[in-house]
XYZ file of C-alpha atoms in Angstrom:
382
model
C 43.223 99.440 185.765
C 41.000 101.238 183.333
C 42.591 102.184 179.913
C 41.224 104.543 177.286
C 40.095 102.245 174.227
C 40.161 104.057 170.841
C 43.467 106.197 171.780
C 45.126 106.966 168.828
C 49.043 106.941 169.145
C 50.160 109.031 166.115
C 47.819 111.815 167.598
C 49.858 111.874 170.807
C 53.242 112.156 168.633
C 51.313 115.023 166.644
C 50.674 117.066 169.700
C 53.987 116.811 170.964
C 55.994 117.757 167.897
C 53.446 120.419 167.658
C 54.495 122.241 171.191
C 58.435 121.263 170.070
C 58.770 119.143 172.981
C 61.058 116.451 173.283
C 59.845 112.629 174.760
C 61.913 113.445 177.910
C 60.122 116.741 178.378
C 56.636 115.587 178.028
C 57.020 112.307 180.010
C 58.130 114.739 182.827
C 55.201 116.869 182.391
C 52.997 113.673 182.572
C 54.647 112.233 185.293
C 55.502 109.214 183.294
C 58.842 107.438 182.574
C 60.123 107.950 178.652
C 59.614 104.444 178.170
C 56.026 104.693 178.917
C 55.427 107.609 176.577
C 57.115 105.864 173.750
C 55.098 102.865 174.284
C 52.015 105.401 173.974
C 53.436 106.765 170.816
C 53.901 103.573 169.111
C 50.527 102.150 170.150
C 52.190 99.309 172.330
C 50.146 100.443 175.177
C 46.929 102.531 175.933
C 46.928 105.249 178.365
C 45.259 105.051 181.812
C 42.282 107.604 182.036
C 44.300 109.857 184.312
C 47.165 110.030 181.903
C 44.747 110.707 179.186
C 43.607 113.572 181.045
C 47.054 114.894 181.941
C 47.810 114.426 178.254
C 44.893 116.614 177.221
C 45.399 119.076 180.027
C 49.313 119.433 179.261
C 49.057 119.744 175.538
C 45.777 121.981 175.561
C 44.361 119.711 172.791
C 40.611 118.584 173.069
C 40.336 114.860 174.115
C 38.718 114.028 170.932
C 41.790 115.006 168.976
C 43.550 111.729 170.402
C 40.436 109.671 169.624
C 40.101 110.479 165.786
C 41.804 108.640 163.147
C 45.000 109.855 161.910
C 45.439 110.429 157.833
C 47.910 108.584 156.442
C 51.372 109.757 156.539
C 52.461 112.304 153.724
C 55.467 111.011 151.307
C 58.191 112.914 149.838
C 60.261 115.478 151.320
C 59.273 118.840 152.962
C 61.204 121.730 151.193
C 62.493 124.167 153.786
C 63.690 127.678 152.926
C 67.390 127.572 154.820
C 67.302 123.884 155.170
C 70.209 124.027 157.568
C 68.900 126.837 159.590
C 65.840 124.962 160.719
C 66.166 122.792 163.890
C 64.306 119.713 164.078
C 62.252 121.008 166.928
C 60.829 123.912 164.836
C 60.689 121.605 161.571
C 58.234 119.486 163.880
C 56.077 122.220 164.915
C 55.500 123.329 161.477
C 54.984 119.880 160.096
C 51.996 119.478 162.097
C 50.706 122.533 160.807
C 51.177 121.290 157.290
C 49.317 117.974 158.429
C 46.507 120.066 160.240
C 45.834 122.310 157.095
C 45.684 119.034 154.744
C 43.350 117.496 157.421
C 41.258 120.684 157.270
C 41.256 120.915 153.616
C 40.026 117.658 153.600
C 37.091 118.170 156.113
C 36.186 121.280 154.473
C 35.920 119.860 151.331
C 32.780 117.845 152.297
C 31.018 121.396 153.081
C 32.382 124.021 150.158
C 33.965 124.005 146.580
C 37.658 124.766 146.464
C 39.111 125.693 143.189
C 40.517 122.828 141.424
C 44.389 122.320 141.275
C 45.755 123.820 138.220
C 49.555 124.226 137.924
C 50.937 125.834 135.104
C 53.203 123.480 132.746
C 55.613 123.832 129.986
C 55.152 121.019 127.397
C 58.930 120.886 127.116
C 60.484 120.200 130.321
C 63.434 118.285 131.401
C 62.925 115.120 133.541
C 65.598 115.597 135.774
C 65.496 118.873 137.809
C 69.293 119.234 137.570
C 68.929 119.827 133.820
C 66.669 122.889 133.843
C 68.249 126.109 132.544
C 67.892 129.564 133.497
C 66.220 130.169 130.332
C 63.573 127.506 131.078
C 63.147 128.763 134.745
C 62.625 132.230 132.805
C 59.967 130.848 130.640
C 58.089 128.970 133.350
C 57.837 132.243 135.176
C 56.461 133.874 131.955
C 54.180 131.297 131.301
C 52.615 131.441 134.892
C 51.873 135.276 134.441
C 50.383 134.569 130.715
C 48.047 131.833 132.511
C 47.056 134.435 135.249
C 46.477 137.227 132.597
C 49.047 139.466 133.885
C 51.722 139.414 131.127
C 54.535 141.967 132.043
C 52.472 143.850 134.845
C 53.128 143.230 138.453
C 51.353 140.494 140.437
C 48.709 142.341 142.867
C 48.567 139.363 145.213
C 50.903 136.356 145.114
C 49.237 134.595 148.311
C 45.682 134.743 146.121
C 47.641 133.724 142.977
C 48.689 130.647 144.485
C 45.209 129.829 146.344
C 43.314 130.566 143.155
C 45.400 127.673 141.484
C 44.148 125.428 144.155
C 47.196 125.690 146.659
C 46.437 126.113 150.324
C 48.655 128.645 151.870
C 49.532 129.110 155.417
C 50.906 132.263 156.973
C 51.662 132.022 160.627
C 54.829 132.866 163.086
C 57.314 130.394 163.299
C 60.060 131.080 166.093
C 62.939 130.680 164.165
C 62.946 133.837 161.800
C 65.550 132.505 159.327
C 63.039 129.727 158.379
C 61.313 131.785 155.789
C 58.791 129.189 153.817
C 58.171 125.694 153.514
C 56.123 123.217 151.037
C 55.188 119.735 150.901
C 52.793 117.687 148.743
C 49.846 116.022 150.736
C 48.898 112.960 148.985
C 45.458 112.382 150.563
C 44.148 115.584 149.704
C 46.088 115.537 146.187
C 47.523 118.946 146.287
C 50.357 120.696 148.310
C 50.619 122.939 150.915
C 52.593 126.166 151.169
C 53.499 128.573 153.822
C 55.605 131.570 154.774
C 56.539 132.491 158.286
C 55.184 135.772 159.147
C 57.786 136.539 162.048
C 59.915 139.377 161.636
C 59.031 139.237 157.816
C 57.922 142.043 155.426
C 55.362 142.023 152.636
C 58.070 141.746 149.916
C 59.834 139.168 151.680
C 56.731 137.091 152.079
C 55.888 137.446 148.332
C 59.207 136.186 147.438
C 59.010 133.267 149.851
C 55.771 132.238 148.422
C 56.999 132.238 144.540
C 60.289 130.293 145.728
C 57.861 127.434 147.129
C 55.783 127.567 144.214
C 58.803 126.582 141.946
C 59.414 123.741 144.056
C 55.860 122.690 143.543
C 56.001 122.882 139.805
C 59.252 121.781 139.105
C 60.857 119.743 142.231
C 57.858 117.736 143.738
C 58.101 114.302 142.162
C 61.521 115.036 141.214
C 63.799 115.827 143.991
C 64.641 112.904 146.569
C 64.855 113.079 150.361
C 68.438 112.035 149.937
C 69.090 115.244 147.754
C 66.973 117.496 150.045
C 69.361 116.474 152.873
C 72.383 116.926 150.937
C 73.809 120.630 151.499
C 75.274 121.357 148.033
C 72.781 119.436 146.066
C 70.092 121.487 148.193
C 71.892 124.989 147.505
C 71.602 124.245 143.499
C 67.973 123.538 144.407
C 67.375 126.540 146.233
C 69.076 128.714 143.528
C 66.780 127.578 140.911
C 64.064 128.454 143.303
C 65.448 131.819 143.854
C 65.403 132.577 140.215
C 62.182 131.587 139.450
C 60.951 133.749 142.298
C 62.887 136.869 141.224
C 61.574 136.157 137.579
C 57.940 135.603 138.451
C 57.589 138.875 140.647
C 59.744 141.219 138.188
C 59.818 139.630 134.640
C 62.728 139.949 132.394
C 61.354 142.396 129.832
C 59.791 144.618 132.479
C 63.243 144.703 134.439
C 65.393 145.464 131.331
C 63.019 148.264 130.551
C 62.396 149.821 133.981
C 66.206 149.647 135.385
C 68.204 152.027 133.890
C 70.704 152.211 136.223
C 71.315 149.726 139.009
C 71.527 151.406 142.285
C 69.677 151.104 145.618
C 67.756 154.212 144.909
C 66.703 152.930 141.703
C 65.380 149.630 142.878
C 63.574 151.426 145.902
C 61.625 153.364 143.297
C 60.163 150.074 141.753
C 59.800 148.024 145.084
C 56.005 149.245 145.791
C 55.054 148.815 142.249
C 56.443 145.310 141.872
C 56.490 144.020 145.243
C 59.815 142.707 145.385
C 62.687 143.625 147.834
C 65.589 146.023 146.944
C 68.033 142.776 147.850
C 66.034 140.514 145.574
C 66.370 143.279 142.863
C 70.075 143.274 142.968
C 70.389 139.530 142.503
C 68.015 139.918 139.653
C 69.955 142.526 137.957
C 73.138 140.326 138.255
C 71.004 137.233 136.681
C 69.923 139.353 133.696
C 73.258 140.670 132.822
C 72.539 144.338 133.965
C 75.310 144.559 135.960
C 78.404 142.286 137.286
C 79.303 140.723 140.027
C 81.619 143.337 141.667
C 78.664 145.730 141.125
C 76.366 143.532 142.803
C 78.815 143.010 145.685
C 79.071 146.680 146.330
C 75.189 147.357 146.065
C 74.927 144.406 148.801
C 78.068 145.957 150.740
C 76.067 149.326 150.826
C 72.423 147.529 151.473
C 73.946 145.946 154.774
C 75.381 149.406 155.792
C 71.875 150.799 155.321
C 70.707 148.024 157.578
C 68.487 146.351 155.054
C 69.451 143.049 156.246
C 68.677 143.515 159.921
C 65.794 144.503 161.710
C 65.558 147.882 160.642
C 64.758 146.621 157.191
C 64.316 148.171 153.671
C 62.472 151.422 152.940
C 58.569 150.950 152.581
C 58.731 147.802 154.561
C 56.463 149.239 157.154
C 54.135 150.731 154.539
C 53.479 147.530 152.679
C 50.812 145.227 154.668
C 51.649 141.346 154.686
C 49.370 139.419 152.461
C 46.789 136.940 154.036
C 45.603 133.551 152.744
C 41.876 133.317 152.151
C 41.089 130.075 150.938
C 40.557 127.918 154.598
C 39.469 131.082 156.454
C 36.675 131.579 153.702
C 35.932 127.974 153.927
C 35.237 128.136 157.838
C 33.251 131.415 157.164
C 31.170 129.609 154.609
C 30.404 126.794 157.075
C 29.550 129.302 159.866
C 27.057 130.889 157.370
C 25.280 127.662 157.307
C 24.734 127.706 161.060
C 26.411 127.665 164.469
C 25.690 124.042 164.604
C 27.498 123.118 161.483
C 30.632 125.497 162.513
C 30.711 123.045 166.078
C 30.269 120.241 164.016
C 33.644 120.781 161.906
C 35.488 122.202 165.103
C 34.630 118.781 167.017
C 35.808 116.753 163.740
C 39.044 118.613 163.462
C 39.540 119.033 167.248
C 42.264 121.487 167.016
C 43.505 123.537 169.923
C 42.723 127.269 170.042
C 46.264 128.244 168.903
C 46.198 125.781 165.582
C 42.729 127.116 164.665
C 43.929 130.633 164.417
C 47.435 129.738 162.499
C 45.399 127.502 160.198
C 42.332 129.716 159.688
C 43.390 132.981 160.643
C 40.367 132.821 163.388
C 39.319 130.423 166.121
C 36.139 128.414 165.282
C 33.365 130.498 167.256
C 30.741 132.458 165.620
C 31.570 135.815 164.274
C 28.586 135.875 161.960
C 30.361 136.034 158.610
C 29.430 134.329 155.683
C 31.800 134.253 152.295
C 31.286 131.619 150.048
C 28.551 129.095 149.068
C 28.085 126.248 150.731
C 27.300 122.995 148.684
C 24.138 122.388 150.199
C 22.790 125.709 149.384
C 23.906 125.822 146.043
C 22.499 122.948 145.021
C 18.974 123.636 146.227
């Protein structure tokens, strides 16, 4: 009975998790036993030709995907916004997109020059994440702004700021709207991947989520353990730090104290579009900086909830403010396409992602569009 030589077992697991399927569900679709599927995923056996064809058909992945070597597994924890609200099925689907983005970066780096990873650092910084003070968090946010040349002015595009630092950013819909953002360090490309959920999101929410994930990158990667991430109380403290940083990055202390005369929903609404930060986040910022006490903040939050700010109705100006869009990986693909259709087809074969994966990672499918945004290495060297 003919078997498919060169079948990579890890790729089957990736394809299954990318669709959020259990082993029982996929084995049923393939009309094989769960034990047989486990044997395929562990590499204990190779698939028959007809099973291989069924795998490609049922998962909608190109056959080549299952035949190319898998990258080394990523180490360290994934930082999820609202850890407890993120079911394993949704985590698995998103984790695969992170893997794809890292693989895409690795392949595309052979064709284009990406920005070098350049993370702002403070010379005086505690070795233990739990020892970091609120004042140090404020200082780190101010330092990032200084490095970006912004001073106390609004950040025009948080997504672009992260990409200019050399961080690949993802933005696609995750079925669990409570899961706002995520970040993970990818060892084989030597940099993190950061992302935000665009499902039922708003521009200000996305900006806050990306700023939040940036703090994980700067202060928690390599310091926080997997065990700490899984401990609810500890993770709450980790998230609290990232929240403080996000607020400080988007609306720095000096500017906030100068701009906010009287903490009210109307006052915060007047600053929302200029600073790109939500009314709800400004309430917390005012409390953090002592502009209002906890009772005042509670009253504002109650009123905001009654106004529907936390629901589908959203806040004022949400519909007027467009979501920020990642550019790095999209522009790299555009540049490859500018080098010729055959070059784009080559990259597509090397990645062998399904169409939905291409759209989520690059914001487009890997078919000719006629764009050419950044310069190829070969063109630059001539």
